[in-house]
Coordinates of N, CA and C in Angstrom, one line a residue:
M26 N -162.2 223.1 77.9 CA -161.0 223.4 77.3 C -161.2 222.9 75.8
S27 N -160.8 223.7 75.0 CA -161.1 223.6 73.5 C -160.1 222.5 73.0
I28 N -160.3 222.1 71.7 CA -159.6 221.0 71.1 C -158.1 221.5 70.9
I29 N -158.0 222.7 70.7 CA -156.6 223.2 70.5 C -155.7 223.0 71.8
G30 N -156.5 223.3 73.0 CA -155.8 223.1 74.2 C -155.5 221.6 74.5
Y31 N -156.4 220.8 74.1 CA -156.0 219.3 74.3 C -154.9 218.9 73.4
L32 N -154.8 219.4 72.1 CA -153.7 219.0 71.3 C -152.5 219.7 71.9
I33 N -152.3 220.8 72.3 CA -151.2 221.4 73.0 C -150.6 220.5 74.4
V34 N -151.5 220.3 75.1 CA -151.3 219.3 76.3 C -150.7 218.0 75.8
A35 N -151.3 217.3 74.8 CA -151.0 216.0 74.3 C -149.7 216.3 73.7
G36 N -149.3 217.1 72.9 CA -148.0 217.3 72.3 C -146.9 217.6 73.3
I37 N -147.2 218.4 74.4 CA -146.1 218.5 75.4 C -146.1 217.1 76.1
A38 N -147.1 216.5 76.3 CA -146.9 215.1 77.0 C -146.0 214.1 75.9
V39 N -146.3 214.1 74.7 CA -145.6 213.3 73.9 C -144.1 213.8 73.7
V40 N -143.8 215.0 73.9 CA -142.3 215.4 74.0 C -141.6 215.2 75.1
L41 N -142.4 215.3 76.4 CA -141.8 215.0 77.6 C -141.6 213.5 77.9
L42 N -142.4 212.7 77.3 CA -142.4 211.2 77.7 C -141.1 210.7 77.7
P43 N -140.3 210.8 76.4 CA -138.9 210.3 76.3 C -137.9 210.6 77.4
V44 N -138.2 212.1 77.8 CA -137.3 212.6 78.7 C -137.4 212.2 80.1
L45 N -138.6 211.7 80.5 CA -139.0 211.4 81.9 C -137.9 210.5 82.5
P46 N -137.5 209.4 81.8 CA -136.6 208.3 82.4 C -135.4 209.1 82.9
F47 N -134.8 209.9 82.0 CA -133.6 210.6 82.3 C -133.8 211.5 83.4
L48 N -134.9 212.2 83.5 CA -135.1 213.1 84.6 C -135.3 212.3 86.1
L49 N -135.9 211.3 85.8 CA -136.1 210.5 87.1 C -134.7 209.9 87.6
A50 N -133.7 209.4 86.6 CA -132.3 209.0 87.0 C -131.6 210.1 87.6
V51 N -131.7 211.3 87.0 CA -131.1 212.6 87.6 C -131.5 212.7 89.0
W52 N -132.9 212.9 89.2 CA -133.4 213.0 90.4 C -133.0 212.0 91.5
L53 N -133.0 210.8 91.0 CA -132.6 209.6 92.1 C -131.1 209.7 92.4
V54 N -130.2 210.0 91.5 CA -128.7 210.3 91.6 C -128.6 211.3 92.7
V55 N -129.4 212.4 92.5 CA -129.1 213.6 93.5 C -129.6 213.2 94.7
R56 N -130.8 212.6 94.9 CA -131.2 212.2 96.2 C -130.4 211.4 97.0
I57 N -129.7 210.2 96.2 CA -128.9 209.4 96.8 C -127.6 210.1 97.2
A58 N -127.1 210.9 96.4 CA -125.9 211.7 96.8 C -126.0 212.6 98.0
S59 N -127.2 213.1 98.0 CA -127.3 214.2 99.3 C -127.4 213.3 100.5
M60 N -127.7 212.0 100.5 CA -127.8 211.3 101.9 C -126.5 210.7 102.4
G61 N -125.4 211.0 101.6 CA -124.2 210.5 102.1 C -123.7 211.0 103.3
P62 N -122.7 210.4 104.1 CA -122.2 210.8 105.3 C -121.3 212.1 105.3
E63 N -120.8 212.4 104.0 CA -119.9 213.5 104.0 C -120.7 214.6 103.4
R64 N -122.0 214.6 103.6 CA -122.8 215.7 103.1 C -122.5 217.0 103.7
E65 N -122.4 218.1 103.2 CA -122.1 219.2 103.7 C -123.5 220.0 104.1
S66 N -123.7 220.8 105.0 CA -124.8 221.3 105.4 C -125.0 222.5 104.4
S67 N -126.4 222.5 103.8 CA -126.8 223.7 103.0 C -127.0 224.8 103.8
T68 N -127.1 225.0 105.1 CA -127.4 226.2 105.8 C -126.1 226.7 106.3
P69 N -125.8 228.1 106.3 CA -124.9 228.5 106.8 C -124.5 228.5 108.2
E70 N -123.3 228.5 108.7 CA -123.2 228.4 110.1 C -123.7 229.7 110.9
R71 N -124.3 229.6 111.9 CA -125.0 230.6 112.7 C -124.0 231.8 113.1
V72 N -124.6 232.7 113.3 CA -123.8 234.0 113.5 C -123.4 234.1 114.9
E73 N -123.9 233.1 115.9 CA -123.7 233.1 117.3 C -122.1 233.0 117.5
R74 N -121.5 232.4 116.5 CA -120.0 232.2 116.9 C -119.4 233.6 117.0
E75 N -119.7 234.6 116.0 CA -119.1 236.0 116.1 C -119.6 236.6 117.3
S76 N -120.7 236.4 117.9 CA -121.3 237.0 119.1 C -120.5 236.4 120.2
D77 N -120.5 235.1 120.2 CA -119.6 234.4 121.3 C -118.2 235.0 121.6
A78 N -117.5 235.3 120.3 CA -116.1 235.7 120.2 C -116.2 237.3 120.8
T79 N -117.2 238.0 120.3 CA -117.3 239.3 120.8 C -117.7 239.3 122.4
D80 N -118.2 238.3 123.0 CA -118.5 238.3 124.4 C -117.2 237.9 125.2
E81 N -116.4 237.1 124.5 CA -115.1 236.7 125.2 C -114.2 237.9 125.3
T82 N -114.3 238.8 124.1 CA -113.4 239.8 124.1 C -113.8 240.8 125.1
E83 N -115.0 241.0 125.4 CA -115.6 241.9 126.4 C -115.2 241.4 127.7
T84 N -115.2 240.1 128.0 CA -115.0 239.6 129.2 C -113.5 239.8 129.4
E85 N -112.7 239.6 128.5 CA -111.2 239.8 128.7 C -110.9 241.1 129.0
R86 N -111.8 242.1 128.4 CA -111.3 243.6 128.8 C -111.9 243.9 130.2
Q87 N -112.9 243.3 130.5 CA -113.6 243.6 132.0 C -112.5 242.9 133.1
S88 N -112.1 241.7 132.6 CA -111.1 241.2 133.8 C -109.8 241.8 133.8
S89 N -109.3 242.5 132.8 CA -107.9 243.1 132.8 C -108.3 244.5 133.3
G90 N -109.4 245.0 133.7 CA -109.6 246.2 134.3 C -109.5 247.4 133.4
A91 N -109.7 247.2 132.1 CA -109.6 248.3 131.1 C -111.0 249.1 131.1

């Protein structure tokens, strides 16, 4: 890597160094908050519920003789 490359990397490091404690604190707060008991699932509910409801409707139709 050339001298210019090293200077660019060093400049980025010097700029980011004061920001790192803030980023670490934000990351920690987010991690702790996501461990709470009232945490909502980030995944959507499965579609199986709709298929179950459809199965129930079909079963009701069959039992009613339609």
